[in-house]
XYZ file of C-alpha atoms in Angstrom:
648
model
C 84.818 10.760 8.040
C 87.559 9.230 6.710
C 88.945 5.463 6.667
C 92.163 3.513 5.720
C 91.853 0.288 3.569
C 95.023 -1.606 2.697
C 93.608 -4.812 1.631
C 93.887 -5.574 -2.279
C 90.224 -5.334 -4.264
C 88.005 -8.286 -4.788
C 84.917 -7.820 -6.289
C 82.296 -9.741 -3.813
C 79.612 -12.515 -5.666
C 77.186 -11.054 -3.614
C 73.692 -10.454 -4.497
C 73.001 -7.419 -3.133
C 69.812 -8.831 -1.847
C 67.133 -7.844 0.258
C 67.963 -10.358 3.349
C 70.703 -10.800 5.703
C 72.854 -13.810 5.398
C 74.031 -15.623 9.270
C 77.434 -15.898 9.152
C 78.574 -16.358 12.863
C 77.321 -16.164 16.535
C 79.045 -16.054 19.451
C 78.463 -15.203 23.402
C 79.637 -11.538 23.863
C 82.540 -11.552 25.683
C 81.769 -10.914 29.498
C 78.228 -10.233 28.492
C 74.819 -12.126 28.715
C 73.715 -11.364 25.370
C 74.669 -12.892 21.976
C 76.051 -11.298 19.231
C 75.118 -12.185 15.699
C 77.088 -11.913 12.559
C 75.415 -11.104 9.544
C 76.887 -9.876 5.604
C 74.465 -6.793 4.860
C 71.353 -5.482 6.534
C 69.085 -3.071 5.499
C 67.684 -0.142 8.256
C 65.183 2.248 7.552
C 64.502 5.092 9.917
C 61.016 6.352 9.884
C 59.313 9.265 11.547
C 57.575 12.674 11.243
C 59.408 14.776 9.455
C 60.592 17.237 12.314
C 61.688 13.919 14.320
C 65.250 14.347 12.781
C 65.442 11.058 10.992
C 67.417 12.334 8.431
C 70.250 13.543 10.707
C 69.856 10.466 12.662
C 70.272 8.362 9.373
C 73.129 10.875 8.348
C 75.042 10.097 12.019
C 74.680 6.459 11.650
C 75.464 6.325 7.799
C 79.055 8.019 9.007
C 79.627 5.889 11.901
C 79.339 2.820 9.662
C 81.221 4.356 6.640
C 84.215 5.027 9.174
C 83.807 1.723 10.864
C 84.816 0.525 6.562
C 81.246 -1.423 5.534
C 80.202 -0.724 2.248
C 77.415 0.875 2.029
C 74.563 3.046 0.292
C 71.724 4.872 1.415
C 68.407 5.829 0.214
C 67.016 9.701 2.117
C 63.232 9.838 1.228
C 61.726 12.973 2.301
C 58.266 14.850 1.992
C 58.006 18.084 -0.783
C 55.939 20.195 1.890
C 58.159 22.485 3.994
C 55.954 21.358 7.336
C 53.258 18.905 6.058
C 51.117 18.580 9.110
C 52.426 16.360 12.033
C 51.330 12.609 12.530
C 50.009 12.607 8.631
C 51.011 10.200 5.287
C 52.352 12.883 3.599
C 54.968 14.175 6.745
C 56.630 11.098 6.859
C 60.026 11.211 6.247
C 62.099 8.146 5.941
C 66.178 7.433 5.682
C 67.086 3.616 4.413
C 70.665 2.309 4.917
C 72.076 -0.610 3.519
C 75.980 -1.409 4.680
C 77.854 -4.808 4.171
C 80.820 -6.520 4.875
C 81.062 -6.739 0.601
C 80.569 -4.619 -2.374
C 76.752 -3.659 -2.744
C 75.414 -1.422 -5.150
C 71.707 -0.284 -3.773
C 70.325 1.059 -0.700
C 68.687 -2.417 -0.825
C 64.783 -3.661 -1.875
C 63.660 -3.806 1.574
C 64.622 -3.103 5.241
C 65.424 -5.760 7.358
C 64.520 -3.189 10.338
C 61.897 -0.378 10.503
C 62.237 2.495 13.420
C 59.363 3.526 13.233
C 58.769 6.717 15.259
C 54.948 7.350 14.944
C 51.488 5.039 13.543
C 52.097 7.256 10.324
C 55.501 6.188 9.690
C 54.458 2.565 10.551
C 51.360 2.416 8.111
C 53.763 4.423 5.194
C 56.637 1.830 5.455
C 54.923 -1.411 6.684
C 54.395 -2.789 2.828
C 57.891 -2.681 1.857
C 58.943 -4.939 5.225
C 59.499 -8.524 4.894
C 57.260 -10.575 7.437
C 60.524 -11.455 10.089
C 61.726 -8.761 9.782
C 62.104 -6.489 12.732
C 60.107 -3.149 13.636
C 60.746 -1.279 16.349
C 58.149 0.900 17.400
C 57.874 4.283 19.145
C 54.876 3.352 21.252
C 54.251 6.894 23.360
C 53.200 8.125 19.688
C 50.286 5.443 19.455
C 47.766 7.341 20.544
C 43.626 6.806 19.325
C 44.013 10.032 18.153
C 47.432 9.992 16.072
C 46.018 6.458 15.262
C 42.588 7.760 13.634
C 44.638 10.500 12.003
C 46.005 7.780 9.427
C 43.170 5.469 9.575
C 43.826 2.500 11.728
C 40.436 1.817 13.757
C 42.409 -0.203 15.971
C 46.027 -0.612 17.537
C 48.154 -1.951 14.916
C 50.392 -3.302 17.882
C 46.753 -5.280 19.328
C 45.208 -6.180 16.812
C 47.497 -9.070 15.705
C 48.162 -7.367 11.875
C 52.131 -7.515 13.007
C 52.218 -11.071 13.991
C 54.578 -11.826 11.237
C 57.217 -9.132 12.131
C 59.539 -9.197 15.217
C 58.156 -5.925 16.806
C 60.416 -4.387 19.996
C 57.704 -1.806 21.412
C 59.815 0.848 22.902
C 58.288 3.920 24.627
C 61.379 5.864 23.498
C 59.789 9.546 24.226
C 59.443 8.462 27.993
C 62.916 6.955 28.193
C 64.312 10.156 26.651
C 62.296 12.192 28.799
C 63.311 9.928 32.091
C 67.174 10.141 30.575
C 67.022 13.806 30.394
C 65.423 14.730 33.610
C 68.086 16.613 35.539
C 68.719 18.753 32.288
C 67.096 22.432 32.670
C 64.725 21.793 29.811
C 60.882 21.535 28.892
C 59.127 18.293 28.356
C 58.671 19.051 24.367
C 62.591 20.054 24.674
C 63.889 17.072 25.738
C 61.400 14.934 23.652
C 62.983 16.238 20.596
C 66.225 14.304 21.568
C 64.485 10.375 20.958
C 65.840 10.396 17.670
C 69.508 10.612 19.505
C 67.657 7.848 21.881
C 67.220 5.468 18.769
C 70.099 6.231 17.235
C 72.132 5.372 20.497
C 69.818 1.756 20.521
C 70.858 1.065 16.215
C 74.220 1.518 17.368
C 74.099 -0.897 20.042
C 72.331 -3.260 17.757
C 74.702 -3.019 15.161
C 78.435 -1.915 17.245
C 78.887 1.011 15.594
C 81.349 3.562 16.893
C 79.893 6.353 19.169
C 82.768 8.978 19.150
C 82.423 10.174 15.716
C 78.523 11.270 17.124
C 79.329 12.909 20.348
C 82.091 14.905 18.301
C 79.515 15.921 15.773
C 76.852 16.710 18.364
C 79.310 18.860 20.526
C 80.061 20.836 17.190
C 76.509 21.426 15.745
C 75.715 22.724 19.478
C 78.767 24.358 20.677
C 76.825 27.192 21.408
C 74.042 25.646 23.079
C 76.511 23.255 25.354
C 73.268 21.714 27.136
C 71.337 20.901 23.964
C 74.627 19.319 23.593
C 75.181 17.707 26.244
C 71.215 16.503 26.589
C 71.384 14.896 23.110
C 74.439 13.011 24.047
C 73.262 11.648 27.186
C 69.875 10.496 25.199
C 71.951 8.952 22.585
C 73.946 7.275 25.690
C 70.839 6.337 27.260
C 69.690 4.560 24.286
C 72.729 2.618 23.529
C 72.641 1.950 27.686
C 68.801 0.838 27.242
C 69.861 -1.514 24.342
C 72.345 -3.342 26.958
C 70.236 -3.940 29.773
C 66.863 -4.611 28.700
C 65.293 -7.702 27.853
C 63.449 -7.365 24.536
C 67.145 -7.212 22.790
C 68.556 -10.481 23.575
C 70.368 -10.042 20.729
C 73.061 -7.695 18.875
C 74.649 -8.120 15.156
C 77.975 -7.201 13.963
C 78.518 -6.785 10.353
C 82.297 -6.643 9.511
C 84.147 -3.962 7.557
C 84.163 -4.395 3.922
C 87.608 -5.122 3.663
C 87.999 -7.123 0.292
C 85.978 -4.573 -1.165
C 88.006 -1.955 -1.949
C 91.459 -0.598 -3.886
C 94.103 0.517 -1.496
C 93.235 4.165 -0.291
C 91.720 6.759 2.003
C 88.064 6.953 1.946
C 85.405 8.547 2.957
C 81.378 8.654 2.919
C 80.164 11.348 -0.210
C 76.503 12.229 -1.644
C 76.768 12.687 -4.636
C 76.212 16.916 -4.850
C 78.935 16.869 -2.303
C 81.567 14.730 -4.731
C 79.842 16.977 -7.829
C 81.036 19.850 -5.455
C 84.495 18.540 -5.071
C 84.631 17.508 -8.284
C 84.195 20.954 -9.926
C 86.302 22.762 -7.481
C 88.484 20.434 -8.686
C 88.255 20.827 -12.409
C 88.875 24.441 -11.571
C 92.390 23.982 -10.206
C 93.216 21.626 -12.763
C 92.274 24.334 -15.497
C 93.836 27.212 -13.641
C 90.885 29.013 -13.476
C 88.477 30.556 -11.271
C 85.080 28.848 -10.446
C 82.012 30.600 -10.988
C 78.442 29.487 -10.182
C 75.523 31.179 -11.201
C 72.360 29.645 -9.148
C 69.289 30.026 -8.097
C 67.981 27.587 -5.524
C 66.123 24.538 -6.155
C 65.404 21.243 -4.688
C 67.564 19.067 -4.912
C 70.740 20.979 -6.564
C 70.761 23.604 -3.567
C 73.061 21.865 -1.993
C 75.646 22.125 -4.385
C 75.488 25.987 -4.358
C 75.116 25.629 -0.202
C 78.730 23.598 -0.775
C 80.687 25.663 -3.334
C 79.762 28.695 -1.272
C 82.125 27.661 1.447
C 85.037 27.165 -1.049
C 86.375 30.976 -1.646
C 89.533 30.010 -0.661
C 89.956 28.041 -3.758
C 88.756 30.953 -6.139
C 85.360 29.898 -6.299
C 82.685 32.682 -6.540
C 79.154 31.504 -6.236
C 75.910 34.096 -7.051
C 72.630 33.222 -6.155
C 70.788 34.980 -8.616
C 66.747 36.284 -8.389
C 66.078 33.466 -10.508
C 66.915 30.851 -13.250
C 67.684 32.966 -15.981
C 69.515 35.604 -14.438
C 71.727 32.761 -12.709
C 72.657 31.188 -16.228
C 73.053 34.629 -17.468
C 75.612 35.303 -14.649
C 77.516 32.119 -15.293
C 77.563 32.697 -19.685
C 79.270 35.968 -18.742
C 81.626 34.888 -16.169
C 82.530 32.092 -19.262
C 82.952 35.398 -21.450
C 85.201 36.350 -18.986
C 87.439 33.551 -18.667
C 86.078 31.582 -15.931
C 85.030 28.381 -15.255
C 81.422 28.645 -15.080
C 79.066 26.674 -14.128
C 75.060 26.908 -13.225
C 72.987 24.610 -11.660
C 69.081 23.326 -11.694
C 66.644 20.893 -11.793
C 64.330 20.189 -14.743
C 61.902 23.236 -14.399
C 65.083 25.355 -14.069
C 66.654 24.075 -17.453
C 63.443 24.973 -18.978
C 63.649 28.690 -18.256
C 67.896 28.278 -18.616
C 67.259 27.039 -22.191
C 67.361 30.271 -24.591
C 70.498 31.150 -22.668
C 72.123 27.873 -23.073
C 71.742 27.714 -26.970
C 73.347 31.841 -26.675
C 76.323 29.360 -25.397
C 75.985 27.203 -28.173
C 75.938 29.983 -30.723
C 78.823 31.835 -28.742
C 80.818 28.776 -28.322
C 81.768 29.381 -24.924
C 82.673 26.908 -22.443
C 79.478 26.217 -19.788
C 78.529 23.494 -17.254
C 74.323 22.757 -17.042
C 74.305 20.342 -14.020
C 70.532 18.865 -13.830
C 70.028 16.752 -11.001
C 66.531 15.759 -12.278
C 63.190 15.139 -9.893
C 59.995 14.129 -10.993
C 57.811 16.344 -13.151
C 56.267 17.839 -15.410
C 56.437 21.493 -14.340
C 56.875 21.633 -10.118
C 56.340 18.005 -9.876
C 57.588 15.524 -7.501
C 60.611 18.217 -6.289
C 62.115 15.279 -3.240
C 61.440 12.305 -5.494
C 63.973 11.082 -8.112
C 62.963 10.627 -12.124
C 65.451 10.458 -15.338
C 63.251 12.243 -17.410
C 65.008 14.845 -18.882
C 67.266 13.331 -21.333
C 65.278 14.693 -24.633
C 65.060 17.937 -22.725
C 69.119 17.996 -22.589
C 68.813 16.607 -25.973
C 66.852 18.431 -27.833
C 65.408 21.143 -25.400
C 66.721 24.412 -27.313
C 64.958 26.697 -30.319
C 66.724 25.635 -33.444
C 69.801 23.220 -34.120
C 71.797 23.862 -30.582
C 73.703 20.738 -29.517
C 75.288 20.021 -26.535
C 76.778 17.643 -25.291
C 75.525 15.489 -22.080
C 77.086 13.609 -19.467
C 75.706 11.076 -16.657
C 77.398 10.165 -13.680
C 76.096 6.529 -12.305
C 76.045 6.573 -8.660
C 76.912 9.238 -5.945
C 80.891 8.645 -5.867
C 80.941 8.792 -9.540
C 79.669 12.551 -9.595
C 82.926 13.775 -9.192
C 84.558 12.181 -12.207
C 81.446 12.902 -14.196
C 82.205 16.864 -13.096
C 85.922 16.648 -14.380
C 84.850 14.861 -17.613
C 82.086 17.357 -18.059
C 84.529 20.367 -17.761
C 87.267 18.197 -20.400
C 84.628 18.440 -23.094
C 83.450 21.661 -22.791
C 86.611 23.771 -22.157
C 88.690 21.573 -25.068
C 85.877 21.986 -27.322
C 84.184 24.996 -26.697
C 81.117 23.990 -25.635
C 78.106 24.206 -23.088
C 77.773 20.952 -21.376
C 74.696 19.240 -20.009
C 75.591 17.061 -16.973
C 72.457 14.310 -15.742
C 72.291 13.960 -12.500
C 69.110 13.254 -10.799
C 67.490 13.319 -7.045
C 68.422 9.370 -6.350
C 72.436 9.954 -6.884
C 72.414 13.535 -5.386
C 71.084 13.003 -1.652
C 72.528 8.849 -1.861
C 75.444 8.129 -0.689
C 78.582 6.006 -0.525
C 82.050 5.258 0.614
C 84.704 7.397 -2.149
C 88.181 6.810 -2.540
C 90.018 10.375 -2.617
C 92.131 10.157 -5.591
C 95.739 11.583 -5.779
C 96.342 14.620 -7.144
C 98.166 13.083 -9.935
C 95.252 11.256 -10.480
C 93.143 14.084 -12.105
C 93.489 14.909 -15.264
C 95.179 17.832 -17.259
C 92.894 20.434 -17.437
C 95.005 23.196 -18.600
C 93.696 26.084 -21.039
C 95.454 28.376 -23.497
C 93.674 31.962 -23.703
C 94.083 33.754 -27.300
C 97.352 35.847 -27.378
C 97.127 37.670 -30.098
C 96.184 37.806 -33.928
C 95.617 34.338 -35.331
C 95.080 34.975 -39.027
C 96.413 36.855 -42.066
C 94.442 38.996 -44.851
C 95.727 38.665 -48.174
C 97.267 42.048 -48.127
C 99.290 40.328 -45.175
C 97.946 41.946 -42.367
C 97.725 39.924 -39.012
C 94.107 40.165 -37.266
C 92.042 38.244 -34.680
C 89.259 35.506 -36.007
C 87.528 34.817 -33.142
C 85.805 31.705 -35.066
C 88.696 30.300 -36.315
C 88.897 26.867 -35.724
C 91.053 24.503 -34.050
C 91.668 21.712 -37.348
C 91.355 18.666 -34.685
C 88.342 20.022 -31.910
C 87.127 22.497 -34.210
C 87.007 24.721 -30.781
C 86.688 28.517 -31.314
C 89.541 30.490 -29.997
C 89.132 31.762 -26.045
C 89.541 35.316 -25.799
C 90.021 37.236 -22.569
C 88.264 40.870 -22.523
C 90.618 43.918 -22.663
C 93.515 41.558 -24.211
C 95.071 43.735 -26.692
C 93.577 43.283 -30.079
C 91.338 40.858 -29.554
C 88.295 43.122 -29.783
C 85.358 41.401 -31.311
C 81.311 40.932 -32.146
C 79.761 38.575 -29.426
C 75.416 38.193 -29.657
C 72.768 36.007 -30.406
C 72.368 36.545 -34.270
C 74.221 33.792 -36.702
C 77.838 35.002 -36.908
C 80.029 35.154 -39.937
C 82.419 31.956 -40.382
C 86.223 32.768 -39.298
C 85.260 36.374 -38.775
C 82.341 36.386 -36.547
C 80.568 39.682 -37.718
C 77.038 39.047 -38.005
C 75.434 37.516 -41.397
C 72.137 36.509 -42.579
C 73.601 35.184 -45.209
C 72.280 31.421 -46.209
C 75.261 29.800 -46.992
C 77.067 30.934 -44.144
C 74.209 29.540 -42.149
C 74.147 26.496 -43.396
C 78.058 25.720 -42.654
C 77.973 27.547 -39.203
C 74.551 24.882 -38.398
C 76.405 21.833 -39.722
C 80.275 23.030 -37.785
C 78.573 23.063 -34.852
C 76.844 19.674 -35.208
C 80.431 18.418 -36.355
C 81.972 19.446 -33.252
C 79.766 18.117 -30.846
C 79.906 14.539 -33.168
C 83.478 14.634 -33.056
C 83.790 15.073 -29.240
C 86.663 12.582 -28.381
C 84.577 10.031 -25.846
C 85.726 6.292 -24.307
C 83.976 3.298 -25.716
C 81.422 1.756 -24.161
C 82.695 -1.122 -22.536
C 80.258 -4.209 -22.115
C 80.736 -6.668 -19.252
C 79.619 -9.866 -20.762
C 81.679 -13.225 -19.187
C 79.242 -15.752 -20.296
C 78.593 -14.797 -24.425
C 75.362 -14.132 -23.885
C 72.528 -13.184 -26.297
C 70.847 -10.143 -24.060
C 72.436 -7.091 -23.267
C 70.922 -4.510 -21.061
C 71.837 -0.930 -21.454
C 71.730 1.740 -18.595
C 72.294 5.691 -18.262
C 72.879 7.303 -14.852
C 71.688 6.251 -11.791
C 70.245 2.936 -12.705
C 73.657 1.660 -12.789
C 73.415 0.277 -9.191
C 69.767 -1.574 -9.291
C 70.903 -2.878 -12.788
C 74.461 -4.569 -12.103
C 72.467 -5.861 -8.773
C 69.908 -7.245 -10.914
C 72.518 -8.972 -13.152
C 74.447 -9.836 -10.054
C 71.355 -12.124 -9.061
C 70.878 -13.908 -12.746
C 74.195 -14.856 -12.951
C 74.015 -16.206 -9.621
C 71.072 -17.962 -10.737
C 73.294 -19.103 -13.828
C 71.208 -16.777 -16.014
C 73.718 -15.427 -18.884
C 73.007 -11.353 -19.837
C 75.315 -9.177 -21.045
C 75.249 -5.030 -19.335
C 76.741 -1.906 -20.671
C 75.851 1.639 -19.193
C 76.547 5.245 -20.915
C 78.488 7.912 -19.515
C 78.367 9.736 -23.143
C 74.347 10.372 -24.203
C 75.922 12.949 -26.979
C 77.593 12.300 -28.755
C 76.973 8.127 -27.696
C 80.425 6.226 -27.663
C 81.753 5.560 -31.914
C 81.718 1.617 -30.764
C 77.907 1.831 -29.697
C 76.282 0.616 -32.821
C 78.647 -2.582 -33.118
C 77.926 -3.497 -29.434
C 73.942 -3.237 -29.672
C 74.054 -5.167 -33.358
C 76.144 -7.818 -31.465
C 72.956 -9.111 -29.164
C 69.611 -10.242 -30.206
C 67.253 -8.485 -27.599
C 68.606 -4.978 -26.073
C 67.018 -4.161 -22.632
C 66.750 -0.554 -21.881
C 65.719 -0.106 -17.992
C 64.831 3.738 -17.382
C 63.226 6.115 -14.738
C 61.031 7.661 -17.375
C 59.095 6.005 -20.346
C 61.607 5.571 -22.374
C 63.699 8.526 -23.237
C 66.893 6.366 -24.208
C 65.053 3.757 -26.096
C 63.599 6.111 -27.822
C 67.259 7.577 -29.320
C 68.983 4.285 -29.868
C 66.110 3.214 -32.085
C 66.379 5.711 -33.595
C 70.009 6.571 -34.233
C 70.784 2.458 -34.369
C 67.699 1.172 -35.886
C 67.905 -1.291 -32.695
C 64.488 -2.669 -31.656
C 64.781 -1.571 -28.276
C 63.085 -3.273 -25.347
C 62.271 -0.657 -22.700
C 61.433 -1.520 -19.117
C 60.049 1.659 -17.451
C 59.133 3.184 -13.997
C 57.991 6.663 -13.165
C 57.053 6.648 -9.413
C 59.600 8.798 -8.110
C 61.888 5.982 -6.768
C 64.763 3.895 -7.733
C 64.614 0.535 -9.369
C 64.631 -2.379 -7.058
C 67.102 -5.091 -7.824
C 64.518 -8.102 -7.643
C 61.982 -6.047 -9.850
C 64.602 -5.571 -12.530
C 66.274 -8.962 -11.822
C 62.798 -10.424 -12.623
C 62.363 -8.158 -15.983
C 65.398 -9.251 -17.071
C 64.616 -12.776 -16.286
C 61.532 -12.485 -18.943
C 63.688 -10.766 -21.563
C 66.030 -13.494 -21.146
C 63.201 -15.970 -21.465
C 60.575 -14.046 -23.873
């Protein structure tokens, strides 16, 4: 969905905490109930994971985003295809945080909890604030579903939720009772409660119901009564939220107005605005897309995306597995596309001989990671930043590469653009960072204007490019650009452009193979040059106050970090934040901006990947603050971190 702001930008003070802010309350015009106006808040749907909770996050996150709140959202789901149903490890959860201001996280803790089953209560109850409000599926607590995740007694009894504001709702009878002149099954129409609480959220909260019944009309259209039961349950639950007594009380939370430049936006995750973003790239080069793939969680989607794009040239392959899909993609680079594969960690591991054949080649060649937990299978649905010295340094011999990080799901698609600058103006594969947090996340995107995008243009080899002494003209196919020190790009079957392409070192200027040292040595060192030289913005550091501590950020910690500093500068706590786009080659102005503080804070999802490079490249000491547990930062942990830094 789509939405117009025309009011001019204003970046808000905000906090980007974890509770609502009261801002108004008024008597609901010809109503009974009050409505209460609140800043931000913070839902979290909860539930097995065949109770739809992702779809019924997904619906509400596009009401809101066309309604204009900011917002960002957090999808946590379980690895197993089916884990078993009513158990820990089946819960699947989808957190939403939307304000009438710019916010940056999906927020450190829900101020409401759906909670569609005793599993989903007992996996989510320790990151709800006591107050807060938990509304609970209570046809699902059974003594058996109960004893299945350990609770000896009723959780809704036994006086362990006196500190919450629990709304006990028996939302599989009332979808059962709503649907009961539709020609369906009892365990048919119970599948529709998620519609049911989705229908009472968007009562709560007055968020548009059209967009919903649109989207449940299409996803159905050829099973017009699942349809049409689904909408009535969703209909029934905002109808529910109306009448009855236990809500005396709705909230309206105003569109982000002041938030944004002028534009048309819409709500993007970030392997959707990846997607656009190298469908783009392609048009602004002129040239074909090609994906090579093989499918793994959580960069299918991008292949699942580009796949529906053939009407802008783009030709995806899902290969048999890793290797041949990176060997698909080198060739289609041979050929004169742009090519591009796409993994997760394990997958760059088996990609890697092929991308350092790139590297030797010198052929353009986009490696998008969008990282999970590991080692080896791993955490596959959980996020991580762990594979930085992998893109760095993952490759037999000296290969470089350079590598790119987007910092939150919008910014995917400008990281995809900038990815394909560098490597089809200088020759190069390019490793691109994204990671599980930014790729299912998402957030409202401004489309840009086509004469936005940059220039992406590329000039194939015509014809002979060199002389002999004896004044013949012939082809070098490494003869060098003087200011990129890019290769030439030949086409195959241009006339007299024939020449030796492999794996074994090549012969400066001439490219015919050579074992000889020297040749080695200056071929080894070129390369190295090239990728140093890469033309890259500086770093720029946001730093109002002079202060003495700077923290530096990569990828997706972008958002918990500039929360974080958010709150200490609200607090009247001076700290200085930069975050890298550019991991290679880093920005020239890097080492002036690190010697420039006396303590450099280094927040990462992994144990300190980054830290471990800018000590070593800057002979910075380097404070890393580290968390490996498969989720994002929260801002109050980091704000707290950062407090001690500050203070240490």
């Amino acid at each position: 969905m789509t939405s117009q702001v025309s009011s001019p930008a204003e970046q808000a003070d905000g906090t980007d905490g974890t509770d609502a802010a009261v801002v108004g309350e008024q008597r609901k015009p010809g109503g009974t109930k009050d409505v209460r106006r609140l800043d931000r808040v913070i839902i979290r749907f909860a539930g097995d994971s065949g109770d739809g909770m992702q779809l019924t996050g997904d619906r509400f996150t596009s009401e809101t985003a066309s309604f204009g709140n900011d917002l960002s959202t957090l999808p946590n789901f379980p690895a197993e295809i089916r884990a078993p149903a009513g158990t820990l490890p089946g819960v699947s959860s989808f957190q939403l945080h939307f304000a009438d201001h710019d916010i940056l996280t999906p927020g450190d803790a829900p101020n409401v909890l759906v909670a569609m089953n005793p599993a989903a209560l007992k996996a989510n109850i320790g990151d709800v604030p006591r107050g807060a409000e938990i509304i609970v599926n209570t046809d699902e607590f059974t003594k058996r579903a109960m004893q299945k995740v350990g609770y000896a007694a009723s959780p809704l009894e036994d006086g362990s939720l006196d500190g919450y504001q629990i709304h006990p709702v028996p939302l599989t009878t009332l979808t059962v009772e709503a649907l009961k002149d539709f020609d369906l099954t009892r365990k048919e129409a119970e599948r529709s409660k998620n519609m049911f609480a989705l229908g009472l959220l968007s009562w709560m909260y007055h968020r548009p119901t059209e967009g919903t019944e649109k989207f449940l009309k299409a996803k159905f259209a050829k099973k017009p009564d699942i349809a049409a039961a689904n909408i009535a349950a969703f209909r029934a639950g905002w109808n529910f939220g109306e009448t009855t007594e236990d809500f005396a009380v709705s909230y309206e939370v105003a569109p982000a107005a002041k938030a944004f430049p002028v534009g048309t936006y819409r709500n993007i995750s970030g392997n959707l605005a990846l997607s656009y973003g190298l469908v783009s790239a392609s048009r602004q080069a002129d040239l074909p897309l090609f994906l090579g793939s093989y499918p793994i969680t959580p960069a299918s989607d991008i292949l699942h995306e580009l796949s529906k794009h053939k009407n802008f040239g783009v030709r995806t392959f899902q290969a048999e597995d890793e290797i041949a899909g990176i060997g698909a993609a080198l060739g289609a680079a041979f050929g004169g596309s742009l090519a591009v594969t796409t993994t997760s960690g394990p997958g760059v591991a088996l990609k890697s001989e092929t991308i350092g054949l790139a590297v030797s080649l010198e052929l353009p060649l986009l490696v998008i990671d969008i990282q999970r937990g590991g080692p080896s299978t791993g955490l596959p649905t959980k996020t991580e930043q762990a594979d930085l010295l992998q893109a760095m340094f993952g490759r037999n011999g000296e290969a470089p590469v350079p590598i790119v990080a987007p910092r939150t799901p919008a910014d995917c698609f400008d990281a995809a653009l900038e990815a394909a600058r560098i490597a089809l103006t200088y020759r190069t594969p390019v490793m691109l960072l994204s990671d599980g947090y930014l790729a299912n996340g998402s957030e409202p995107w401004r489309i840009p204007e086509l004469e936005e995008l940059p220039d992406l243009t590329v000039r194939f080899a015509q014809g002979p490019n060199h002389t002999l002494e004896d004044g013949s003209e012939v082809f070098w196919p490494y003869k060098r650009d003087p200011q990129t020190l890019a290769r030439p790009w030949a086409v195959p079957g241009t006339p007299g452009l024939e020449h030796r392409i492999g794996g074994i070192e090549k012969q400066d200027g001439t490219g015919n193979i050579s074992y000889d040292p020297a040749n080695h040595d200056f071929m080894v060192r070129t390369r190295q040059a090239k990728i140093d030289g890469i033309d890259v913005p500086d770093v720029e550091v946001d730093d109002p106050h002079g202060a003495s501590t700077l923290v530096l950020g990569w990828g997706s910690t972008y958002g918990p970090i500039t929360a974080a500093v958010r709150r200490l500068r609200a607090a009247g706590e001076p700290i200085a934040q930069a975050h890298l786009r550019h991991l290679n080659p880093f920005p020239k102005n890097l080492g002036a901006v690190l010697t420039a503080y006396d303590k450099v804070v280094i927040p990462e999802m992994n144990l300190g990947q980054l830290a471990t490079l800018i000590r070593a490249r800057y002979l910075v000491d380097a404070h890393s603050y580290n968390q490996v547990n498969g989720m994002p930062f929260k801002a109050e942990q980091l704000a707290s971190a950062l407090k001690e830094a500050i203070d240490g």
